[in-house]
Coordinates of C-alpha atoms (C1' of nucleotides) in Angstrom, one line a residue:
Chain F
X1442 CA -94.3 -66.8 -160.1
X1443 CA -94.2 -69.9 -162.2
X1444 CA -94.0 -73.4 -160.7
X1445 CA -90.4 -73.8 -161.6
X1446 CA -89.5 -70.5 -160.0
X1447 CA -91.4 -71.4 -156.9
X1448 CA -89.3 -74.6 -156.4
X1449 CA -86.2 -72.5 -157.0
X1450 CA -87.4 -69.7 -154.8
X1451 CA -84.9 -70.3 -152.0
X1452 CA -81.8 -70.3 -154.3
X1453 CA -83.2 -67.5 -156.4
X1454 CA -84.1 -65.3 -153.4
X1455 CA -80.6 -65.8 -152.1
X1456 CA -79.0 -64.7 -155.4
X1457 CA -81.2 -61.6 -155.5
X1458 CA -80.3 -60.8 -152.0
X1459 CA -76.7 -60.9 -153.0
X1460 CA -77.4 -58.4 -155.7
X1461 CA -78.8 -56.0 -153.0
X1462 CA -75.8 -56.6 -150.8
X1463 CA -73.5 -55.8 -153.6
X1464 CA -75.2 -52.5 -154.3
X1465 CA -75.2 -51.7 -150.6
X1466 CA -71.4 -51.8 -150.5
X1467 CA -71.1 -49.8 -153.7
X1468 CA -70.4 -52.6 -156.2
X1469 CA -72.2 -52.4 -159.5
X1470 CA -73.1 -56.0 -160.3
X1471 CA -73.5 -55.1 -164.0
X1472 CA -70.8 -52.7 -165.1
X1473 CA -70.5 -51.5 -168.7
X1474 CA -67.2 -52.8 -169.8
X1475 CA -63.9 -54.5 -169.0
X1476 CA -60.7 -54.3 -171.1
X1477 CA -59.8 -57.8 -172.1
X1478 CA -56.3 -58.3 -173.7
X1479 CA -55.8 -62.0 -173.4
X1480 CA -57.5 -65.4 -173.6
X1481 CA -57.1 -68.5 -171.6
X1482 CA -55.9 -70.7 -174.4
X1483 CA -53.3 -68.1 -175.7
X1484 CA -51.9 -67.6 -172.2
X1485 CA -51.6 -71.4 -171.7
X1486 CA -50.0 -71.9 -175.1
X1487 CA -47.5 -69.0 -174.6
X1488 CA -44.2 -70.5 -173.3
X1489 CA -42.6 -67.1 -172.9
X1490 CA -45.3 -65.5 -170.9
X1491 CA -43.9 -66.6 -167.5
X1492 CA -41.0 -64.4 -166.5
X1493 CA -38.1 -65.6 -164.4
X1494 CA -39.6 -63.5 -161.6
X1495 CA -43.3 -63.9 -162.4
X1496 CA -44.3 -60.9 -160.2
X1497 CA -42.2 -58.7 -162.5
X1498 CA -43.7 -60.3 -165.7
X1499 CA -46.2 -59.1 -168.2
X1500 CA -49.7 -58.3 -167.0
X1501 CA -52.7 -59.9 -168.6
X1502 CA -56.4 -59.0 -168.5
X1503 CA -59.0 -61.8 -168.9
X1504 CA -62.7 -62.2 -168.3
X1505 CA -65.1 -65.1 -168.1
X1506 CA -67.2 -67.3 -165.8
X1507 CA -66.2 -68.6 -162.4
X1508 CA -66.5 -72.4 -162.9
X1509 CA -65.0 -74.1 -159.9
X1510 CA -63.7 -72.7 -156.7
X1511 CA -61.3 -73.8 -154.0
X1512 CA -61.1 -71.4 -151.1
X1513 CA -58.4 -71.7 -148.5
X1514 CA -59.1 -69.0 -146.1
X1515 CA -57.2 -65.9 -147.2
X1516 CA -56.3 -67.2 -150.6
X1517 CA -58.2 -69.2 -153.2
X1518 CA -58.0 -70.8 -156.6
X1519 CA -60.8 -70.8 -159.1
X1520 CA -61.2 -71.7 -162.7
X1521 CA -62.1 -68.9 -165.2
X1522 CA -63.8 -70.0 -168.4
X1523 CA -63.7 -67.8 -171.4
X1524 CA -64.6 -68.6 -175.0
X1525 CA -61.3 -70.3 -175.7
X1526 CA -61.1 -72.5 -172.6
X1527 CA -60.4 -72.5 -168.9
X1528 CA -57.5 -71.0 -166.9
X1529 CA -56.9 -71.2 -163.2
X1530 CA -56.8 -68.0 -161.2
X1531 CA -55.0 -67.5 -157.9
X1532 CA -56.4 -64.8 -155.7
X1533 CA -55.3 -63.5 -152.3
X1534 CA -56.9 -61.2 -149.8
X1535 CA -53.7 -59.2 -149.5
X1536 CA -53.5 -58.6 -153.3
X1537 CA -57.1 -57.6 -154.2
X1538 CA -58.3 -55.9 -151.0
X1539 CA -59.9 -57.2 -147.9
X1540 CA -63.5 -56.3 -148.7
X1541 CA -63.2 -57.2 -152.3
X1542 CA -61.9 -60.7 -151.3
X1543 CA -63.8 -61.4 -148.1
X1544 CA -67.1 -60.0 -149.1
X1545 CA -67.4 -59.7 -152.9
X1546 CA -65.4 -62.8 -154.0
X1547 CA -66.0 -65.2 -151.1
X1548 CA -69.6 -64.3 -150.1
X1549 CA -71.3 -62.6 -153.0
X1550 CA -69.8 -64.1 -156.1
X1551 CA -71.2 -67.5 -157.2
X1552 CA -70.2 -70.1 -159.6
X1553 CA -71.3 -69.0 -163.0
X1554 CA -70.8 -65.3 -162.4
X1555 CA -68.8 -63.4 -164.9
X1556 CA -65.7 -61.7 -163.6
X1557 CA -62.7 -59.8 -164.8
X1558 CA -59.1 -60.4 -163.7
X1559 CA -55.8 -58.6 -164.1
X1560 CA -52.6 -60.1 -163.0
X1561 CA -49.4 -61.9 -163.9
X1562 CA -48.9 -65.5 -165.0
X1563 CA -47.0 -68.1 -163.0
X1564 CA -46.8 -71.9 -162.5
X1565 CA -48.1 -73.5 -159.3
X1566 CA -46.3 -76.1 -157.4
X1567 CA -48.1 -78.8 -159.3
X1568 CA -47.1 -77.1 -162.6
X1569 CA -50.4 -75.5 -163.7
X1570 CA -50.2 -72.2 -165.5
X1571 CA -52.2 -69.8 -163.4
X1572 CA -52.9 -66.1 -163.3
X1573 CA -52.0 -64.4 -160.0
X1574 CA -54.8 -61.9 -159.6
X1575 CA -53.9 -58.3 -158.7
X1576 CA -57.3 -57.0 -159.7
X1577 CA -60.7 -58.7 -159.3
X1578 CA -63.9 -57.3 -160.6
X1579 CA -67.4 -58.6 -160.9
X1580 CA -68.7 -58.1 -164.4
X1581 CA -72.1 -59.8 -164.3
X1582 CA -74.0 -61.4 -161.5
X1583 CA -76.0 -64.5 -162.3
X1584 CA -79.2 -65.0 -160.3
X1585 CA -79.7 -68.6 -161.3
X1586 CA -77.4 -71.4 -160.2
X1587 CA -75.7 -73.1 -163.2
X1588 CA -75.3 -76.8 -163.3
X1589 CA -71.6 -77.1 -162.6
X1590 CA -69.9 -80.3 -163.5
X1591 CA -66.6 -81.4 -162.0
X1592 CA -63.9 -83.2 -163.8
X1593 CA -60.8 -85.0 -163.0
X1594 CA -58.1 -86.5 -165.1
X1595 CA -57.1 -90.1 -164.4
X1596 CA -54.5 -91.9 -166.5
X1597 CA -54.9 -89.2 -169.0
X1598 CA -58.6 -89.8 -169.4
X1599 CA -61.0 -87.1 -168.4
X1600 CA -63.8 -88.2 -166.1
X1601 CA -66.7 -85.8 -165.7
X1602 CA -68.9 -85.9 -162.7
X1603 CA -72.5 -84.6 -162.7
X1604 CA -72.3 -83.4 -166.3
X1605 CA -75.3 -81.4 -167.4
X1606 CA -76.5 -84.3 -169.6
X1607 CA -80.3 -84.2 -169.7
X1608 CA -81.0 -83.8 -173.4
X1609 CA -84.3 -82.1 -173.0
X1610 CA -82.8 -79.4 -170.8
X1611 CA -79.7 -79.1 -172.9
X1612 CA -81.8 -78.4 -176.1
X1613 CA -84.3 -76.1 -174.3
X1614 CA -81.6 -74.1 -172.6
X1615 CA -78.8 -74.3 -175.1
X1616 CA -77.2 -71.3 -173.5
X1617 CA -76.6 -73.4 -170.4
X1618 CA -75.4 -76.4 -172.4
X1619 CA -72.9 -74.2 -174.1
X1620 CA -71.6 -72.8 -170.8
X1621 CA -71.0 -76.0 -169.1
X1622 CA -70.3 -78.5 -172.0
X1623 CA -67.2 -77.2 -173.9
X1624 CA -67.4 -80.0 -176.4
X1625 CA -70.7 -78.6 -177.5
X1626 CA -69.1 -75.3 -178.3
X1627 CA -66.6 -77.2 -180.4
X1628 CA -69.2 -79.0 -182.5
X1629 CA -70.8 -75.7 -183.5
X1630 CA -67.5 -74.0 -184.1
X1631 CA -66.7 -76.9 -186.5
X1632 CA -70.1 -76.5 -188.2
X1633 CA -69.5 -72.8 -188.7
X1634 CA -66.0 -73.5 -190.2
X1635 CA -67.5 -76.2 -192.4
X1636 CA -70.0 -73.7 -193.9
X1637 CA -67.3 -71.0 -194.2
X1638 CA -65.0 -73.4 -196.1
X1639 CA -67.8 -74.4 -198.5
X1640 CA -68.7 -70.8 -199.1
X1641 CA -65.1 -69.8 -199.8
X1642 CA -64.6 -72.8 -202.1
X1643 CA -67.6 -71.8 -204.2
X1644 CA -66.7 -68.1 -204.2
X1645 CA -63.1 -69.0 -205.1
X1646 CA -64.6 -71.0 -208.0
X1647 CA -66.1 -67.8 -209.2
X1648 CA -69.7 -68.3 -208.2
X1649 CA -72.1 -65.7 -206.8
X1650 CA -73.7 -66.1 -203.4
X1651 CA -77.3 -64.9 -203.7
X1652 CA -80.5 -64.7 -201.7
X1653 CA -83.9 -65.8 -202.9
X1654 CA -87.4 -65.7 -201.4
X1655 CA -88.3 -67.7 -198.3
X1656 CA -92.0 -66.7 -198.6
X1657 CA -93.1 -68.1 -201.9
X1658 CA -96.6 -68.0 -203.6
X1659 CA -95.9 -71.4 -205.3
X1660 CA -93.5 -73.7 -203.5
X1661 CA -91.4 -76.1 -205.6
X1662 CA -88.0 -77.7 -206.2
X1663 CA -88.6 -80.7 -203.9
X1664 CA -91.2 -83.3 -203.1
X1665 CA -92.4 -82.2 -199.6
X1666 CA -95.3 -80.8 -197.7
X1667 CA -94.9 -77.1 -197.0
X1668 CA -95.7 -74.8 -194.1
X1669 CA -98.4 -72.3 -195.1
X1670 CA -98.7 -68.7 -193.9
X1671 CA -100.7 -65.7 -194.8
X1672 CA -99.8 -62.2 -195.9
X1673 CA -102.3 -59.8 -194.4
X1674 CA -102.0 -56.8 -196.7
X1675 CA -102.1 -58.8 -199.9
X1676 CA -104.6 -61.2 -198.3
X1677 CA -102.9 -64.2 -199.9
X1678 CA -101.5 -67.6 -199.0
X1679 CA -97.7 -67.9 -198.9
X1680 CA -95.6 -71.0 -198.5
X1681 CA -92.3 -71.2 -196.6
X1682 CA -89.9 -72.6 -199.2
X1683 CA -89.1 -76.3 -199.3
X1684 CA -86.2 -75.6 -201.7
X1685 CA -84.8 -72.7 -203.6
X1686 CA -84.0 -74.6 -206.8
X1687 CA -86.5 -72.9 -209.1
X1688 CA -85.4 -69.4 -208.1
X1689 CA -81.7 -70.2 -208.6
X1690 CA -82.4 -71.6 -212.0
X1691 CA -84.2 -68.4 -212.9
X1692 CA -81.0 -66.6 -212.1
X1693 CA -79.1 -68.9 -214.4
X1694 CA -81.6 -67.9 -217.1
X1695 CA -80.8 -64.3 -216.2
X1696 CA -77.2 -64.8 -217.2
X1697 CA -75.2 -65.7 -214.1
X1698 CA -72.9 -68.6 -214.8
X1699 CA -72.8 -69.8 -211.2
X1700 CA -75.0 -69.1 -208.2
X1701 CA -75.4 -70.6 -204.8
X1702 CA -77.3 -70.0 -201.6
X1703 CA -77.2 -71.4 -198.1
X1704 CA -80.9 -71.8 -197.7
X1705 CA -83.0 -72.4 -194.6
X1706 CA -85.8 -74.7 -196.0
X1707 CA -89.0 -75.8 -194.3
X1708 CA -90.8 -79.1 -194.6
X1709 CA -93.9 -79.9 -192.8
X1710 CA -93.1 -83.5 -192.0
X1711 CA -92.1 -85.8 -189.2
X1712 CA -89.3 -85.1 -186.9
X1713 CA -86.5 -87.5 -186.1
X1714 CA -82.8 -87.9 -185.4
X1715 CA -82.4 -86.9 -189.1
X1716 CA -85.2 -84.4 -189.5
X1717 CA -85.9 -81.0 -188.2
X1718 CA -88.9 -78.9 -189.5
X1719 CA -86.4 -76.3 -190.6
X1720 CA -83.0 -77.3 -192.0
X1721 CA -80.2 -75.9 -194.0
X1722 CA -79.2 -76.8 -197.5
X1723 CA -76.8 -75.3 -199.9
X1724 CA -77.8 -75.3 -203.5
X1725 CA -75.4 -74.5 -206.4
X1726 CA -76.1 -74.1 -210.1
X1727 CA -73.4 -73.9 -212.7
X1728 CA -74.0 -73.1 -216.4
X1729 CA -72.6 -75.2 -219.2
X1730 CA -71.8 -78.1 -216.9
X1731 CA -73.4 -81.5 -216.4
X1732 CA -73.7 -83.9 -213.5
X1733 CA -70.4 -85.6 -214.3
X1734 CA -68.6 -82.3 -213.8
X1735 CA -70.6 -81.8 -210.6
X1736 CA -69.4 -85.1 -209.2
X1737 CA -65.8 -83.8 -209.6
X1738 CA -66.8 -80.6 -207.9
X1739 CA -68.5 -82.2 -204.9
X1740 CA -65.5 -84.5 -204.4
X1741 CA -63.1 -81.6 -204.4
X1742 CA -65.2 -79.5 -202.1
X1743 CA -65.9 -82.1 -199.5
X1744 CA -62.3 -83.4 -199.6
X1745 CA -61.3 -79.8 -198.9
X1746 CA -63.8 -79.5 -196.1
X1747 CA -62.6 -82.7 -194.4
X1748 CA -59.0 -81.5 -194.7
X1749 CA -59.8 -78.1 -193.3
X1750 CA -61.7 -79.5 -190.3
X1751 CA -59.6 -82.5 -189.4
X1752 CA -56.2 -82.0 -191.1
X1753 CA -56.8 -85.3 -192.9
X1754 CA -59.4 -86.7 -195.3
X1755 CA -60.3 -89.4 -192.8
X1756 CA -63.1 -88.3 -190.5
X1757 CA -64.1 -90.3 -187.4
X1758 CA -67.8 -91.2 -187.5
X1759 CA -69.1 -93.7 -184.9
X1760 CA -67.0 -96.8 -185.1
X1761 CA -65.8 -96.0 -188.6
X1762 CA -63.4 -93.6 -190.3
X1763 CA -64.9 -92.0 -193.4
X1764 CA -62.4 -91.1 -196.0
X1765 CA -63.3 -88.2 -198.2
X1766 CA -60.2 -88.6 -200.4
X1767 CA -61.1 -88.4 -204.0
X1768 CA -62.0 -90.0 -206.3
X1769 CA -65.1 -91.7 -204.9
X1770 CA -66.7 -94.7 -206.5
X1771 CA -69.4 -93.9 -209.1
X1772 CA -71.9 -96.6 -209.4
X1773 CA -75.1 -96.5 -211.5
X1774 CA -78.1 -97.2 -209.4
X1775 CA -79.2 -100.4 -211.1
X1776 CA -75.7 -101.7 -210.9
X1777 CA -75.5 -101.0 -207.2
X1778 CA -78.8 -102.9 -206.7
X1779 CA -77.4 -105.8 -208.7
X1780 CA -74.2 -105.8 -206.7
X1781 CA -76.1 -106.0 -203.4
X1782 CA -79.1 -108.1 -204.2
X1783 CA -78.1 -110.0 -207.3
X1784 CA -81.2 -108.8 -209.0
X1785 CA -80.8 -107.2 -212.4
X1786 CA -83.7 -104.7 -213.0
X1787 CA -82.4 -103.5 -216.3
X1788 CA -85.0 -103.8 -219.1
X1789 CA -87.7 -105.4 -216.9
X1790 CA -91.4 -104.7 -217.4
X1791 CA -93.4 -103.2 -214.5
X1792 CA -94.8 -106.7 -213.7
X1793 CA -91.3 -108.3 -213.8
X1794 CA -90.0 -105.5 -211.6
X1795 CA -92.7 -106.0 -209.0
X1796 CA -91.9 -109.7 -208.9
X1797 CA -88.2 -108.9 -208.5
X1798 CA -89.0 -106.5 -205.6
X1799 CA -91.1 -109.2 -203.9
X1800 CA -88.3 -111.7 -204.3
X1801 CA -86.0 -109.5 -202.2
X1802 CA -88.6 -108.8 -199.6
X1803 CA -89.6 -105.3 -200.7
X1804 CA -93.2 -104.5 -200.3
X1805 CA -94.9 -103.1 -203.5
X1806 CA -98.4 -102.0 -204.3
X1807 CA -100.3 -101.1 -207.5
X1808 CA -99.8 -97.4 -207.2
X1809 CA -96.0 -97.8 -207.6
X1810 CA -94.3 -97.1 -210.9
X1811 CA -91.0 -98.5 -212.0
X1812 CA -89.1 -95.6 -210.5
X1813 CA -90.7 -95.9 -207.1
X1814 CA -90.0 -99.7 -207.0
X1815 CA -86.3 -99.1 -207.9
X1816 CA -86.1 -96.4 -205.2
X1817 CA -87.6 -98.7 -202.6
X1818 CA -85.2 -101.6 -203.4
X1819 CA -82.3 -99.2 -203.3
X1820 CA -83.4 -97.7 -200.0
X1821 CA -84.0 -101.1 -198.4
X1822 CA -81.0 -103.0 -199.6
X1823 CA -78.2 -100.7 -200.7
X1824 CA -78.2 -97.2 -199.2
X1825 CA -77.5 -98.0 -195.6
X1826 CA -74.5 -100.2 -196.6
X1827 CA -72.7 -97.3 -198.3
X1828 CA -70.5 -96.0 -195.5
X1829 CA -67.6 -94.5 -197.5
X1830 CA -68.5 -91.6 -199.8
X1831 CA -70.1 -93.0 -203.0
X1832 CA -71.8 -91.5 -206.0
X1833 CA -74.9 -93.4 -207.1
X1834 CA -75.8 -92.3 -210.6
X1835 CA -78.6 -92.4 -213.1
X1836 CA -81.9 -92.3 -211.3
X1837 CA -85.4 -93.3 -212.6
X1838 CA -87.1 -90.4 -214.3
X1839 CA -90.3 -90.7 -212.2
X1840 CA -88.5 -89.6 -209.1
X1841 CA -86.8 -86.6 -210.7
X1842 CA -89.2 -84.2 -212.4
X1843 CA -86.5 -81.4 -212.7
X1844 CA -83.7 -83.5 -214.1
X1845 CA -82.6 -83.9 -217.6
X1846 CA -83.2 -87.2 -219.4
X1847 CA -80.2 -89.4 -219.6
X1848 CA -78.3 -88.8 -222.9
X1849 CA -78.2 -92.6 -223.6
X1850 CA -80.2 -94.6 -221.0
X1851 CA -83.9 -94.9 -221.5
X1852 CA -86.1 -94.1 -218.5
X1853 CA -83.3 -92.6 -216.5
X1854 CA -82.1 -89.1 -215.8
X1855 CA -78.7 -87.6 -215.4
X1856 CA -78.8 -87.5 -211.6
X1857 CA -76.5 -88.6 -208.8
X1858 CA -76.7 -88.7 -205.0
X1859 CA -73.6 -88.8 -202.8
X1860 CA -74.1 -91.3 -200.1
X1861 CA -72.1 -91.4 -197.0
X1862 CA -72.5 -93.2 -193.7
X1863 CA -75.6 -94.8 -195.2
X1864 CA -77.3 -91.5 -195.9
X1865 CA -77.7 -89.1 -198.7
X1866 CA -75.5 -86.0 -198.3
X1867 CA -75.8 -84.5 -201.8
X1868 CA -78.2 -84.7 -204.6
X1869 CA -77.5 -83.3 -208.1
X1870 CA -78.4 -83.5 -211.7
X1871 CA -78.0 -82.1 -215.1
X1872 CA -80.9 -79.6 -215.0
X1873 CA -83.8 -80.0 -217.3
X1874 CA -83.8 -77.0 -219.5
X1875 CA -86.2 -78.1 -222.2
X1876 CA -89.3 -76.1 -221.4
X1877 CA -91.7 -78.5 -223.3
X1878 CA -90.4 -81.5 -221.4
X1879 CA -90.5 -79.6 -218.1
X1880 CA -94.1 -78.7 -218.7
X1881 CA -95.0 -82.3 -219.3
X1882 CA -93.1 -83.4 -216.1
X1883 CA -95.0 -80.8 -214.1
X1884 CA -98.2 -82.0 -215.6
X1885 CA -97.4 -85.5 -214.4
X1886 CA -96.8 -84.1 -210.9
X1887 CA -100.2 -82.4 -211.1
X1888 CA -101.8 -85.7 -211.9
X1889 CA -100.0 -87.3 -208.9
X1890 CA -101.3 -84.5 -206.8
X1891 CA -104.8 -85.1 -208.0
X1892 CA -104.4 -88.7 -207.1
X1893 CA -103.7 -87.6 -203.5
X1894 CA -99.9 -87.3 -203.4
X1895 CA -99.6 -84.2 -201.3
X1896 CA -95.8 -84.2 -201.8
X1897 CA -96.1 -83.8 -205.5
X1898 CA -94.8 -80.6 -207.0
X1899 CA -97.1 -77.8 -208.2
X1900 CA -96.9 -76.4 -211.8
X1901 CA -94.9 -73.2 -211.7
X1902 CA -96.0 -71.2 -214.7
X1903 CA -93.5 -68.4 -214.2
X1904 CA -90.6 -70.9 -213.9
X1905 CA -91.7 -72.4 -217.2
X1906 CA -91.8 -69.0 -218.8
X1907 CA -88.2 -68.4 -217.6
X1908 CA -87.1 -71.7 -219.2
X1909 CA -88.9 -70.7 -222.4
X1910 CA -86.5 -67.8 -222.7
X1911 CA -83.7 -70.4 -222.7
X1912 CA -81.6 -71.7 -219.9
X1913 CA -78.1 -72.9 -220.7
X1914 CA -77.1 -76.5 -220.0
X1915 CA -76.7 -76.4 -216.2
X1916 CA -75.5 -78.7 -213.4
X1917 CA -77.3 -78.3 -210.1
X1918 CA -76.5 -79.5 -206.6
X1919 CA -78.0 -79.6 -203.2
X1920 CA -76.1 -80.5 -200.0
X1921 CA -77.8 -81.0 -196.7
X1922 CA -75.7 -78.9 -194.3
X1923 CA -77.1 -80.4 -191.1
X1924 CA -76.5 -84.0 -192.3
X1925 CA -73.0 -83.1 -193.5
X1926 CA -72.3 -81.4 -190.2
X1927 CA -73.4 -84.5 -188.3
X1928 CA -70.8 -86.5 -190.2
X1929 CA -68.1 -83.9 -189.9
X1930 CA -68.6 -83.5 -186.2
X1931 CA -69.4 -87.1 -185.4
X1932 CA -72.9 -86.5 -183.9
X1933 CA -75.6 -89.0 -184.3
X1934 CA -78.6 -86.6 -184.0
X1935 CA -79.5 -83.6 -186.0
X1936 CA -80.4 -81.9 -182.8
X1937 CA -76.8 -81.9 -181.8
X1938 CA -75.8 -79.8 -184.8
X1939 CA -78.6 -77.3 -184.5
X1940 CA -78.3 -74.7 -181.8
X1941 CA -82.1 -74.6 -181.2
X1942 CA -83.7 -77.8 -182.4
X1943 CA -87.5 -77.6 -182.6
X1944 CA -89.2 -78.6 -179.4
X1945 CA -92.7 -78.7 -178.2
X1946 CA -93.5 -75.8 -175.9
X1947 CA -92.7 -76.4 -172.3
Chain K
rG611 C1' -98.4 -91.3 -186.7
rA612 C1' -96.8 -96.3 -183.8
rA613 C1' -93.9 -98.9 -180.1
rA614 C1' -90.5 -99.1 -176.0
rG615 C1' -87.9 -96.6 -172.1
rG616 C1' -87.9 -92.3 -169.0
rG617 C1' -89.6 -87.6 -165.8
rU618 C1' -87.6 -87.9 -157.7
rA619 C1' -83.5 -81.5 -154.6
rG620 C1' -80.2 -76.3 -158.8
rC621 C1' -77.1 -80.7 -161.4
rU622 C1' -76.1 -86.2 -161.5
rC623 C1' -78.6 -90.2 -159.5
rA624 C1' -80.5 -94.1 -155.6
rG625 C1' -85.3 -95.3 -153.6
rU626 C1' -86.2 -103.0 -151.8
rC627 C1' -92.5 -106.0 -150.6
rG628 C1' -97.1 -100.1 -150.9
rG629 C1' -95.4 -98.0 -144.5
rU630 C1' -92.3 -90.7 -142.1
rA631 C1' -88.3 -89.1 -149.4
rG632 C1' -82.0 -90.4 -149.7
rA633 C1' -76.7 -89.6 -151.5
rG634 C1' -72.7 -86.8 -153.9
rC635 C1' -71.9 -82.1 -155.9
rA636 C1' -73.9 -77.0 -155.7
rG637 C1' -75.9 -73.7 -151.7
rC638 C1' -75.7 -71.7 -146.5
rG639 C1' -72.4 -71.0 -141.5
rG640 C1' -67.4 -72.0 -139.8
rC641 C1' -61.6 -73.3 -140.2
rC642 C1' -57.8 -73.1 -143.7
rU643 C1' -52.4 -67.9 -148.0
rU644 C1' -49.9 -72.9 -154.1
rU645 C1' -55.3 -75.8 -154.3
rU646 C1' -57.3 -78.7 -158.4
rA647 C1' -63.7 -83.7 -157.9
rA648 C1' -59.2 -79.3 -152.5
rG649 C1' -60.0 -80.8 -147.3
rC650 C1' -62.4 -80.8 -142.4
rC651 C1' -66.9 -79.6 -139.1
rG652 C1' -72.0 -78.1 -139.1
rU653 C1' -76.5 -77.2 -142.0
rC654 C1' -80.6 -75.9 -145.4
rG655 C1' -83.0 -77.7 -149.5
rG656 C1' -88.8 -81.9 -152.3
rU657 C1' -96.2 -80.1 -155.6
rC658 C1' -91.6 -87.4 -156.5
rG659 C1' -94.2 -84.5 -164.7
rU660 C1' -99.9 -83.2 -164.3
rG661 C1' -104.9 -84.8 -163.0
rG662 C1' -107.9 -88.6 -161.2
rG663 C1' -108.5 -93.6 -158.9
rU664 C1' -107.5 -98.0 -155.5
rU665 C1' -105.8 -98.3 -150.3
rC666 C1' -105.9 -97.2 -143.3
rG667 C1' -101.5 -95.5 -146.2
rA668 C1' -99.0 -94.3 -153.1
rG669 C1' -92.5 -92.0 -155.5
rC670 C1' -94.0 -97.3 -156.0
rC671 C1' -100.3 -100.2 -158.1
rC672 C1' -104.5 -98.6 -161.9
rC673 C1' -106.6 -94.8 -165.6
rA674 C1' -106.0 -90.4 -168.5
rC675 C1' -103.0 -86.6 -170.2
rC676 C1' -98.2 -83.6 -170.9
rC677 C1' -92.9 -83.6 -172.1
rC678 C1' -88.2 -86.0 -173.4
rU679 C1' -85.2 -90.1 -175.5
rU680 C1' -84.6 -94.2 -178.8
rU681 C1' -86.5 -97.2 -182.7
rC682 C1' -89.9 -97.6 -186.9
rA683 C1' -92.7 -95.0 -190.9
rC684 C1' -91.9 -90.3 -194.4
rC685 C1' -88.2 -87.4 -196.0
rA686 C1' -83.0 -84.0 -196.6

RNA sequence: GAAAGGGUAGCUCAGUCGGUAGAGCAGCGGCCUUUUAAGCCGUCGGUCGUGGGUUCGAGCCCCACCCCUUUCACCA
C-alpha cells in the first residue's frame, strides 16, 4: 500500500465496503450497459419536452455522475453531470423502490458515482428543469472520493467554492480535472474544433493530409536539440522528429501539389509556460506558390477559425481582444525595427550593426552575425508589442537555411512570421528549391555545429538528392497548434491546452 | 539552468511569539417527500512534502533533498 493510499485508507476502505454491500444485496456495481437517449443540455434546451401533465409526458433516459446531493428523507434532489452539462434529478422512495432508494441511493451511492436515470421532465417550484426519476440504477461505483466543488449564483455571477484548483494535481490527474471543472472540458473541445476547422480548410483547398516518420535517422527542418532513441534490431540511433519539413518537401518533389500534416514534434529543450517537450505543429506545403500567397492563405484560414470558434473575428485574450479579420498588416522586419526603435539597420556593416544594437540596449558578442543581431533586436524591442495579428516579412538569411533568397533584397529571404499576442504563431517561406544553394546552406550549418552550436541542422544527403530531381517553386508554412490554441481559448499556459502536459514523476 | 513563492484532513484553506494540529465542504450516524453552497443535531478524519539538526518541546527555526507555480534564459 502506497503512502497516499495509507492516508486515504479510511475513505477507501469505506468505499470498498460499500462495493461488498452492493453485491450482497444483488446489485452489480459495474453493469455492462445502459440505454441513453437524451443529454442534459438537450433536455434543458427543449421547450416542448415538459407536458401539460408532466407525469404523462415523454420519458427520457440519461446517465452521468452524481455531483451534488440534497436528501430530504424520503425524497431527494441530486445533480447529474453528463458530457453536455448538468441536470437536476428528483428521486422519491415511492417511485424507485424502498431498497433501491434507502439502501442503494442513500447509503451506498457516493458523489462521483455514475448512475442511469429514466423518468419524465418537469419544472420545480423554483423553476428548474428537473427529471423526475422513475428508474434509478448504479452504473459504476467509484472507490475514490472526488473533489466536489459547490457553486452558487449570486447576481448572475457564478461563485465556486472549494474548486479543485491545485495545478499540480489537475495536471497529474487530468481525468479528475475534467470531471469537476467543466470549463476545462470546454477548452479542449475548442482546441479539437480548431484543429478540425484547419484540417477541413486545407482539405477543402485541395491539399492532401499525409503522415511522415516520427523516428528519423537524420533530424532536420528546425534548429533544435532532439531526443535520441535506439532501434534494437537495426542497432542504430534514431531521433524523434523536431519538424517534418524535409519529408513533406520530398512529397512535393514526388508530385503532390499540396500536402499537410498535423505533426507531434519533439524538442529536447527547456520547459515553460510556452514550451512542452512534445508539441503539435501543422505544416503545409503548396507547389507553385510563394510566401506572399501563403500570407493570404494564413489570414483566410485563421480568420475562418476565429469565426468558427467564436462567431466573430474578435477573440478575447487576457485584457485584449485580438481581431483576426483580414487583411493583417505586413511589415518588413527591418522596417518594424525602425518603427519601434528608430534605428535603421538597412545597409549597415557588421560593426555598425553591433553599435546600433548596443545603442538600444541589446547585448551582442563576437560570435553573432548580422542575422542574429537583427533577430535579437527584433525579439527584444518589437515582438512582444505586436498584439494584433501581424506579418513580419523578409528575414535575415543566416536564420533561415531552408528559405529561398529574396528576389530583390540582398541578405534576406522570402520568409514571414505571423505574430499575435506578442508571440509567433506561424512561420513560412518560399521554400529553397535550388539544390546547390541548399547544399551550401547545409554546409554553413555544419560549420556552426562544429563551432559548438548544437541546435544547427545536420546535412541531409537524401533531402538534397530529392531537390536535385527538381522541386517546383513551393510555399511552406508551420503553425504552432498549442500556441494558437492558447490564444483561441484564452489560456496563458501551454499546460492548459495539453491534456497531459509533461511532469516530473510523482 | 537561475531566482522568488508554495507543499497542513479527500477538496479549499487558517495556524499568532516555538508550547496538546483547526474551519468549511466531503465522509459517517440520525431527522426531513419540490431542494439547490438545502437545513438541523451528533461524529470520524492528520507521517504538517521527505530526511537530518537545534531545543525540555518544531507545522513554525537551521541544513539537505523532492515536487509544483511564477518569472528569467532557449525555443515553437
